[in-house]
Amino acid sequence: MSATRPDFRRILVARGLRAFGDGFVSLLLPITLLELGWSPLQVGVVATATLLGSGAMTLAVGRYAARFPYRTLLLAAAALLVATGLGFATLTGFWPLAVVALVGTLNPSSGDVSVFLPLEHALLSRLVPDERRTAAFAHYSLTGTLAAAVGALAAGLPALATATLGVAPLAAMQAMFVLYALCAVAAAFVYRGLPPTLAAGARAGAAPLRTSKRNVYALAALFSLDSFGSGFVVQSMVALWLYQAFAMPLAAAGTLFFWTGVLSSLSFLVAVRIAGRIGLVNTMVFTHLPANLCLVAIPFVPSLAGVVVLLLVRSALSQMDVPTRSSYVMAIVPPAERPAAASLTAVPRSLASAVGPFLAGWMLGASPFGWPFLAAGATKIAYDVLLLARFRGVKPPEEAAHP
């Protein structure tokens, strides 16, 4: 891995820059739109549009990535990220912003559901050997989650600017979208450092799904079910519910999501150790189930303190399946089919999660009760059970070699 370590670091740095922007934008998005006079349902529509657009672009990348160097695709996606930030910084109308959300790359979640995901996953799988793959994905997820946590803290900057400098609240929040665009510019400079030879090699080795088609399609269906549940509780909608139900200030929400991000980041490293003992699939399921029980319990907790505790417990457990899931997908398909597998498992996830924010916005507009948490928990528990039943016997090479 020594020869490719600088390229691995570049991917981590770019991931961190993008995640930092996602961290504050996912919290500022609903509050900014409410400041513009929009309803919770309209906020949900915009969040849904962002996920639909990401899914469509990811599908296109999976189909046509073999025709272009990956560096070119990453730079093009970064340019679109810049345009998205500037659009949300300057536009105020519902339909213009809905269009920007659809064709742009805005992320309403603290996780990565963007077009960057399959590209970076495919590159990472080429940069590390099988025995280090899960650890590499854990570091990738760790970098993104920690950066998003710091970004969540930055969501309090508009309130600080308003209190100390007298800046209008809406103008202060829109300025943060300019910062989001600048993060994308910085990421583009990092991507430019990727060598064309690496991109050309990835392009030459790309192939459509053949031998792994059945497993990849099954995983795509199951991941879609999980993402459909996650869509109800994307960070933007959770922030909206906390604001409605408990009048939680944006700065306080940013602090909460900073600590949930820190706990999630630490869990990635723990997940590597657990997976080494009980396997990738078991790690994905048995850490996910208790986290989803926390989701089911949240609407019935009357105090903000109790809700915060459940959110923190959930964050310490729910993301252990992120690096293990990415590693598992890359492990059970041949190297040439990895770009297609990464895309075909990412696209349905993005499209399925797109429905959730719309439904969550409708639910929150109709009732302050936390119906989205109930829907999310029940759906994700069903995913856990089905994943264990279908893939418990499908082992990656390192587990098959050491039963």
mmCIF file of C-alpha atoms in Angstrom, residues 17 78 81-82 180-190:
data_model
loop_
_atom_site.group_PDB
_atom_site.id
_atom_site.type_symbol
_atom_site.label_atom_id
_atom_site.label_comp_id
_atom_site.label_asym_id
_atom_site.label_seq_id
_atom_site.Cartn_x
_atom_site.Cartn_y
_atom_site.Cartn_z
ATOM 1 C CA LEU A 17 -13.739 18.670 3.161
ATOM 2 C CA ALA A 78 -16.921 18.984 -7.333
ATOM 3 C CA LEU A 81 -21.042 20.987 -5.678
ATOM 4 C CA VAL A 82 -19.795 24.565 -6.071
ATOM 5 C CA TYR A 180 -20.041 25.129 1.403
ATOM 6 C CA ALA A 181 -19.077 26.044 -2.161
ATOM 7 C CA LEU A 182 -15.550 26.975 -1.032
ATOM 8 C CA CYS A 183 -15.181 23.547 0.590
ATOM 9 C CA ALA A 184 -15.993 22.043 -2.791
ATOM 10 C CA VAL A 185 -13.344 24.195 -4.462
ATOM 11 C CA ALA A 186 -10.763 22.945 -1.964
ATOM 12 C CA ALA A 187 -11.837 19.334 -2.585
ATOM 13 C CA ALA A 188 -11.397 19.849 -6.322
ATOM 14 C CA PHE A 189 -7.786 20.910 -5.802
ATOM 15 C CA VAL A 190 -7.217 17.737 -3.807
#
